[in-house]
Amino acid sequence: MSGPETVASTASTMDEQPAEGSGSLLYDIVYEIVSSPVNLALVGVISFLLYKISKSRQQPATLPPPPPELPRLRRDFTVAELKQYDGTQPDGRVLTAINGNVFDVTKGKAFYGPGGTYAVFGGRDASRGLATFQITSSISDEYDDLSDLNSHEMESMREWEMQFKEKYYVVGRLLKPGEKPTNYSDEDEDTAPASEGATGVRKRTAAELVKAATEEPASSGSSPASPAAAPAEAAVPAAGAASQDGPDAGDKPKAE
């Protein structure tokens, strides 16, 4: 009588052992992870990597369309007129001046517009700040003839000017006190950045050339080293000029 019952009991015990062994193995694994800070850290890293992988496979969000491009400006500015283009006006245009040339830096508004790293240069003459590497809010609202800059500072400012010419459009000139603006005709070429393949040199009529030859020597009151005395024809370098990218490449300053 005891034989069949013993066999049945033994079979029942053997059926229960695998289930108990599986539960014990899972418990041991969980206990091993929880009891070791290193294992917990590894689990956290693996979970983070899995999350990043799954997120990268998701469809990227649709970016908003870029703002419409503003119409091209072609005119000269006084210091007071330039100050109106700091990016806070309704159209959001940002202009800045370097070495007597006024640049449209609207496409770099993240840097030169309100809240940007170089917002102090928006609507201002940035020549002295770039020449001396001093980005401060103490820029004068008066015309700066830059005659007190030394040769090293002048060279630094010209390097900045060349880099701006590679990236931004030259709108016109920054006028000296009492200087009359140039009458830009419809035949004048748009002064485009050299990086877009344009020479950017404004065409002058024969009458303008004669007038410039007769008036410029008499009206020039600044020293020969003054960058404000640079002629308008030097507004943009010739096509093919070497470009510089990024503000942190090498030891030379870079335009954003």
Tab-separated table of C-alpha atoms in Angstrom:
chain	number	residue	atom	x	y	z
A	1	MET	CA	0.000	0.000	0.000
A	2	SER	CA	2.819	2.363	0.798
A	3	GLY	CA	4.598	1.798	-2.494
A	4	PRO	CA	2.248	3.679	-4.862
A	5	GLU	CA	1.759	6.522	-2.361
A	6	THR	CA	5.516	6.947	-1.997
A	7	VAL	CA	5.970	7.092	-5.754
A	8	ALA	CA	3.183	9.712	-6.098
A	9	SER	CA	4.668	11.830	-3.306
A	10	THR	CA	8.111	11.689	-4.857
A	11	ALA	CA	6.730	12.723	-8.272
A	12	SER	CA	4.872	15.664	-6.723
A	13	THR	CA	8.018	16.839	-4.960
A	14	MET	CA	10.026	16.644	-8.215
A	15	ASP	CA	7.341	18.730	-10.031
A	16	GLU	CA	7.559	21.501	-7.416
A	17	GLN	CA	11.385	21.719	-7.341
A	18	PRO	CA	11.902	23.431	-10.745
A	19	ALA	CA	9.404	26.173	-9.866
A	20	GLU	CA	11.040	26.767	-6.492
A	21	GLY	CA	14.501	26.759	-8.121
A	22	SER	CA	13.428	29.350	-10.732
A	23	GLY	CA	12.042	31.672	-8.063
A	24	SER	CA	15.164	31.312	-6.010
A	25	LEU	CA	17.396	32.200	-9.010
A	26	LEU	CA	15.411	35.371	-9.767
A	27	TYR	CA	15.554	36.348	-6.106
A	28	ASP	CA	19.314	35.840	-6.058
A	29	ILE	CA	19.765	38.075	-9.129
A	30	VAL	CA	17.634	40.882	-7.700
A	31	TYR	CA	19.360	40.626	-4.346
A	32	GLU	CA	22.774	40.754	-5.991
A	33	ILE	CA	21.859	43.945	-7.871
A	34	VAL	CA	20.260	45.712	-4.917
A	35	SER	CA	22.988	44.820	-2.478
A	36	SER	CA	25.805	46.269	-4.661
A	37	PRO	CA	26.060	50.038	-5.427
A	38	VAL	CA	28.205	49.242	-8.443
A	39	ASN	CA	25.558	46.988	-9.908
A	40	LEU	CA	22.884	49.618	-9.268
A	41	ALA	CA	25.004	52.205	-11.113
A	42	LEU	CA	25.482	49.857	-14.063
A	43	VAL	CA	21.747	49.218	-14.243
A	44	GLY	CA	21.127	52.970	-14.235
A	45	VAL	CA	23.646	53.556	-17.056
A	46	ILE	CA	22.182	50.769	-19.157
A	47	SER	CA	18.663	52.109	-18.624
A	48	PHE	CA	19.757	55.626	-19.663
A	49	LEU	CA	21.445	54.337	-22.819
A	50	LEU	CA	18.374	52.344	-23.769
A	51	TYR	CA	16.243	55.456	-23.262
A	52	LYS	CA	18.528	57.571	-25.478
A	53	ILE	CA	18.526	54.923	-28.215
A	54	SER	CA	14.742	54.659	-28.221
A	55	LYS	CA	14.383	58.474	-28.223
A	56	SER	CA	16.792	58.909	-31.135
A	57	ARG	CA	14.675	56.578	-33.240
A	58	GLN	CA	11.604	58.730	-32.798
A	59	GLN	CA	10.622	61.187	-35.536
A	60	PRO	CA	12.170	64.643	-34.897
A	61	ALA	CA	9.752	67.450	-34.210
A	62	THR	CA	8.907	69.703	-37.141
A	63	LEU	CA	10.921	72.915	-36.938
A	64	PRO	CA	9.106	76.219	-37.439
A	65	PRO	CA	9.720	77.887	-40.806
A	66	PRO	CA	12.508	80.496	-40.835
A	67	PRO	CA	11.409	84.134	-40.685
A	68	PRO	CA	11.060	85.884	-44.058
A	69	GLU	CA	14.183	87.614	-45.328
A	70	LEU	CA	14.151	91.372	-44.896
A	71	PRO	CA	14.510	93.619	-47.958
A	72	ARG	CA	18.067	94.727	-48.686
A	73	LEU	CA	19.136	98.130	-47.345
A	74	ARG	CA	21.555	100.383	-49.249
A	75	ARG	CA	22.304	103.674	-47.508
A	76	ASP	CA	24.689	105.474	-45.206
A	77	PHE	CA	24.051	106.098	-41.512
A	78	THR	CA	24.942	108.592	-38.862
A	79	VAL	CA	25.711	107.260	-35.393
A	80	ALA	CA	22.233	108.298	-34.212
A	81	GLU	CA	20.507	106.613	-37.176
A	82	LEU	CA	22.501	103.424	-36.728
A	83	LYS	CA	21.416	103.179	-33.094
A	84	GLN	CA	17.825	102.605	-34.211
A	85	TYR	CA	18.774	99.204	-35.698
A	86	ASP	CA	19.565	97.174	-32.580
A	87	GLY	CA	16.984	94.438	-33.191
A	88	THR	CA	14.302	95.821	-30.862
A	89	GLN	CA	12.339	97.570	-33.638
A	90	PRO	CA	9.364	95.785	-35.276
A	91	ASP	CA	11.297	94.368	-38.242
A	92	GLY	CA	14.079	93.064	-35.971
A	93	ARG	CA	16.896	94.199	-38.276
A	94	VAL	CA	20.332	94.429	-36.657
A	95	LEU	CA	23.125	96.602	-38.040
A	96	THR	CA	26.631	97.186	-36.736
A	97	ALA	CA	29.572	99.221	-37.965
A	98	ILE	CA	33.237	98.296	-38.238
A	99	ASN	CA	35.991	100.555	-39.576
A	100	GLY	CA	33.537	102.936	-41.218
A	101	ASN	CA	31.407	100.231	-42.885
A	102	VAL	CA	27.867	99.353	-41.772
A	103	PHE	CA	26.976	95.639	-41.898
A	104	ASP	CA	23.577	93.964	-41.814
A	105	VAL	CA	24.083	91.243	-39.199
A	106	THR	CA	20.421	90.276	-38.903
A	107	LYS	CA	21.153	86.641	-39.759
A	108	GLY	CA	23.483	86.614	-36.734
A	109	LYS	CA	20.772	88.068	-34.509
A	110	ALA	CA	21.309	85.320	-31.944
A	111	PHE	CA	24.705	86.917	-31.263
A	112	TYR	CA	24.174	90.629	-32.030
A	113	GLY	CA	20.464	91.014	-31.255
A	114	PRO	CA	18.804	91.562	-27.869
A	115	GLY	CA	20.055	89.053	-25.326
A	116	GLY	CA	22.937	87.911	-27.538
A	117	THR	CA	26.553	87.600	-26.494
A	118	TYR	CA	27.510	90.666	-28.543
A	119	ALA	CA	24.212	92.555	-28.190
A	120	VAL	CA	26.168	95.633	-27.107
A	121	PHE	CA	27.348	95.968	-30.730
A	122	GLY	CA	23.817	95.948	-32.190
A	123	GLY	CA	23.072	99.381	-33.657
A	124	ARG	CA	26.536	100.616	-32.636
A	125	ASP	CA	30.039	101.118	-33.955
A	126	ALA	CA	31.817	97.965	-32.790
A	127	SER	CA	35.270	99.010	-34.060
A	128	ARG	CA	36.854	99.935	-30.746
A	129	GLY	CA	35.350	97.022	-28.825
A	130	LEU	CA	36.586	94.504	-31.403
A	131	ALA	CA	39.993	96.162	-31.699
A	132	THR	CA	40.594	96.062	-27.932
A	133	PHE	CA	38.682	92.816	-27.233
A	134	GLN	CA	36.494	94.622	-24.697
A	135	ILE	CA	32.818	93.697	-24.948
A	136	THR	CA	31.282	96.221	-22.586
A	137	SER	CA	28.197	98.422	-22.451
A	138	SER	CA	30.265	101.617	-22.219
A	139	ILE	CA	30.300	102.286	-25.980
A	140	SER	CA	30.059	105.987	-26.741
A	141	ASP	CA	27.044	107.369	-28.603
A	142	GLU	CA	29.308	109.890	-30.325
A	143	TYR	CA	31.308	109.321	-33.508
A	144	ASP	CA	34.589	107.548	-32.715
A	145	ASP	CA	37.461	108.442	-35.056
A	146	LEU	CA	39.652	105.637	-33.588
A	147	SER	CA	42.758	107.813	-33.975
A	148	ASP	CA	44.118	106.744	-30.583
A	149	LEU	CA	44.262	103.021	-31.430
A	150	ASN	CA	47.739	101.559	-31.783
A	151	SER	CA	48.935	99.539	-34.774
A	152	HIS	CA	48.178	96.184	-33.144
A	153	GLU	CA	44.615	97.229	-32.323
A	154	MET	CA	44.084	98.615	-35.818
A	155	GLU	CA	45.260	95.332	-37.347
A	156	SER	CA	42.925	93.364	-35.078
A	157	MET	CA	40.002	95.567	-36.085
A	158	ARG	CA	40.780	95.099	-39.802
A	159	GLU	CA	40.836	91.322	-39.340
A	160	TRP	CA	37.374	91.516	-37.825
A	161	GLU	CA	36.262	93.731	-40.690
A	162	MET	CA	37.452	91.215	-43.306
A	163	GLN	CA	35.634	88.398	-41.562
A	164	PHE	CA	32.408	90.391	-41.420
A	165	LYS	CA	32.741	91.074	-45.133
A	166	GLU	CA	32.890	87.326	-45.702
A	167	LYS	CA	29.624	86.713	-43.833
A	168	TYR	CA	27.429	89.819	-43.937
A	169	TYR	CA	26.200	92.409	-46.418
A	170	VAL	CA	27.672	95.888	-46.380
A	171	VAL	CA	24.752	98.301	-46.186
A	172	GLY	CA	26.732	101.531	-46.487
A	173	ARG	CA	29.118	103.784	-44.601
A	174	LEU	CA	29.121	105.226	-41.089
A	175	LEU	CA	29.127	108.977	-41.638
A	176	LYS	CA	31.421	111.415	-39.869
A	177	PRO	CA	29.810	114.455	-38.255
A	178	GLY	CA	28.770	116.821	-41.039
A	179	GLU	CA	29.489	114.308	-43.806
A	180	LYS	CA	26.793	113.944	-46.450
A	181	PRO	CA	25.433	110.482	-47.335
A	182	THR	CA	26.132	108.910	-50.700
A	183	ASN	CA	23.309	108.891	-53.223
A	184	TYR	CA	23.170	105.228	-54.164
A	185	SER	CA	21.516	104.869	-57.570
A	186	ASP	CA	19.532	101.928	-58.878
A	187	GLU	CA	22.563	100.978	-60.978
A	188	ASP	CA	24.669	100.265	-57.908
A	189	GLU	CA	25.377	96.606	-57.281
A	190	ASP	CA	24.236	95.024	-54.058
A	191	THR	CA	27.204	94.683	-51.766
A	192	ALA	CA	27.131	90.964	-51.012
A	193	PRO	CA	29.367	88.850	-48.780
A	194	ALA	CA	32.414	87.486	-50.592
A	195	SER	CA	31.422	83.975	-49.453
A	196	GLU	CA	28.444	84.145	-51.825
A	197	GLY	CA	30.652	84.846	-54.843
A	198	ALA	CA	30.009	88.589	-55.238
A	199	THR	CA	32.833	91.075	-55.588
A	200	GLY	CA	30.760	93.488	-53.537
A	201	VAL	CA	32.532	96.572	-54.957
A	202	ARG	CA	30.061	99.351	-55.677
A	203	LYS	CA	30.138	100.811	-59.175
A	204	ARG	CA	30.610	104.543	-59.361
A	205	THR	CA	29.676	106.771	-62.242
A	206	ALA	CA	32.236	109.032	-63.879
A	207	ALA	CA	30.665	112.042	-62.158
A	208	GLU	CA	31.069	110.396	-58.730
A	209	LEU	CA	34.714	109.621	-59.398
A	210	VAL	CA	35.429	113.227	-60.392
A	211	LYS	CA	33.587	114.512	-57.343
A	212	ALA	CA	35.459	112.122	-55.047
A	213	ALA	CA	38.815	113.141	-56.513
A	214	THR	CA	38.120	116.839	-55.941
A	215	GLU	CA	36.373	116.741	-52.579
A	216	GLU	CA	37.928	113.908	-50.552
A	217	PRO	CA	41.418	115.457	-50.101
A	218	ALA	CA	39.917	118.726	-48.892
A	219	SER	CA	37.398	117.171	-46.532
A	220	SER	CA	39.704	114.631	-44.981
A	221	GLY	CA	40.360	115.866	-41.459
A	222	SER	CA	41.406	112.639	-39.774
A	223	SER	CA	44.872	111.210	-39.486
A	224	PRO	CA	46.124	108.783	-42.187
A	225	ALA	CA	45.826	105.898	-39.743
A	226	SER	CA	42.152	106.564	-39.052
A	227	PRO	CA	40.020	103.665	-40.403
A	228	ALA	CA	37.072	105.998	-40.818
A	229	ALA	CA	38.925	107.625	-43.734
A	230	ALA	CA	38.827	104.376	-45.715
A	231	PRO	CA	37.058	104.867	-49.085
A	232	ALA	CA	33.724	103.235	-49.757
A	233	GLU	CA	35.223	101.195	-52.582
A	234	ALA	CA	36.963	99.020	-49.969
A	235	ALA	CA	33.628	97.949	-48.528
A	236	VAL	CA	33.985	94.289	-49.498
A	237	PRO	CA	36.989	92.102	-50.449
A	238	ALA	CA	37.349	90.510	-53.862
A	239	ALA	CA	35.770	87.138	-54.475
A	240	GLY	CA	37.900	84.210	-53.469
A	241	ALA	CA	39.280	85.851	-50.340
A	242	ALA	CA	40.100	83.315	-47.631
A	243	SER	CA	37.264	82.915	-45.132
A	244	GLN	CA	37.473	82.411	-41.392
A	245	ASP	CA	34.809	80.366	-39.586
A	246	GLY	CA	33.711	80.505	-35.983
A	247	PRO	CA	34.801	82.804	-33.117
A	248	ASP	CA	37.079	80.237	-31.512
A	249	ALA	CA	39.202	78.844	-34.372
A	250	GLY	CA	42.875	79.689	-33.897
A	251	ASP	CA	44.209	82.856	-32.288
A	252	LYS	CA	42.508	85.335	-34.623
A	253	PRO	CA	39.115	86.859	-33.775
A	254	LYS	CA	36.207	85.445	-35.709
A	255	ALA	CA	32.867	86.946	-36.687
A	256	GLU	CA	29.821	85.008	-35.468
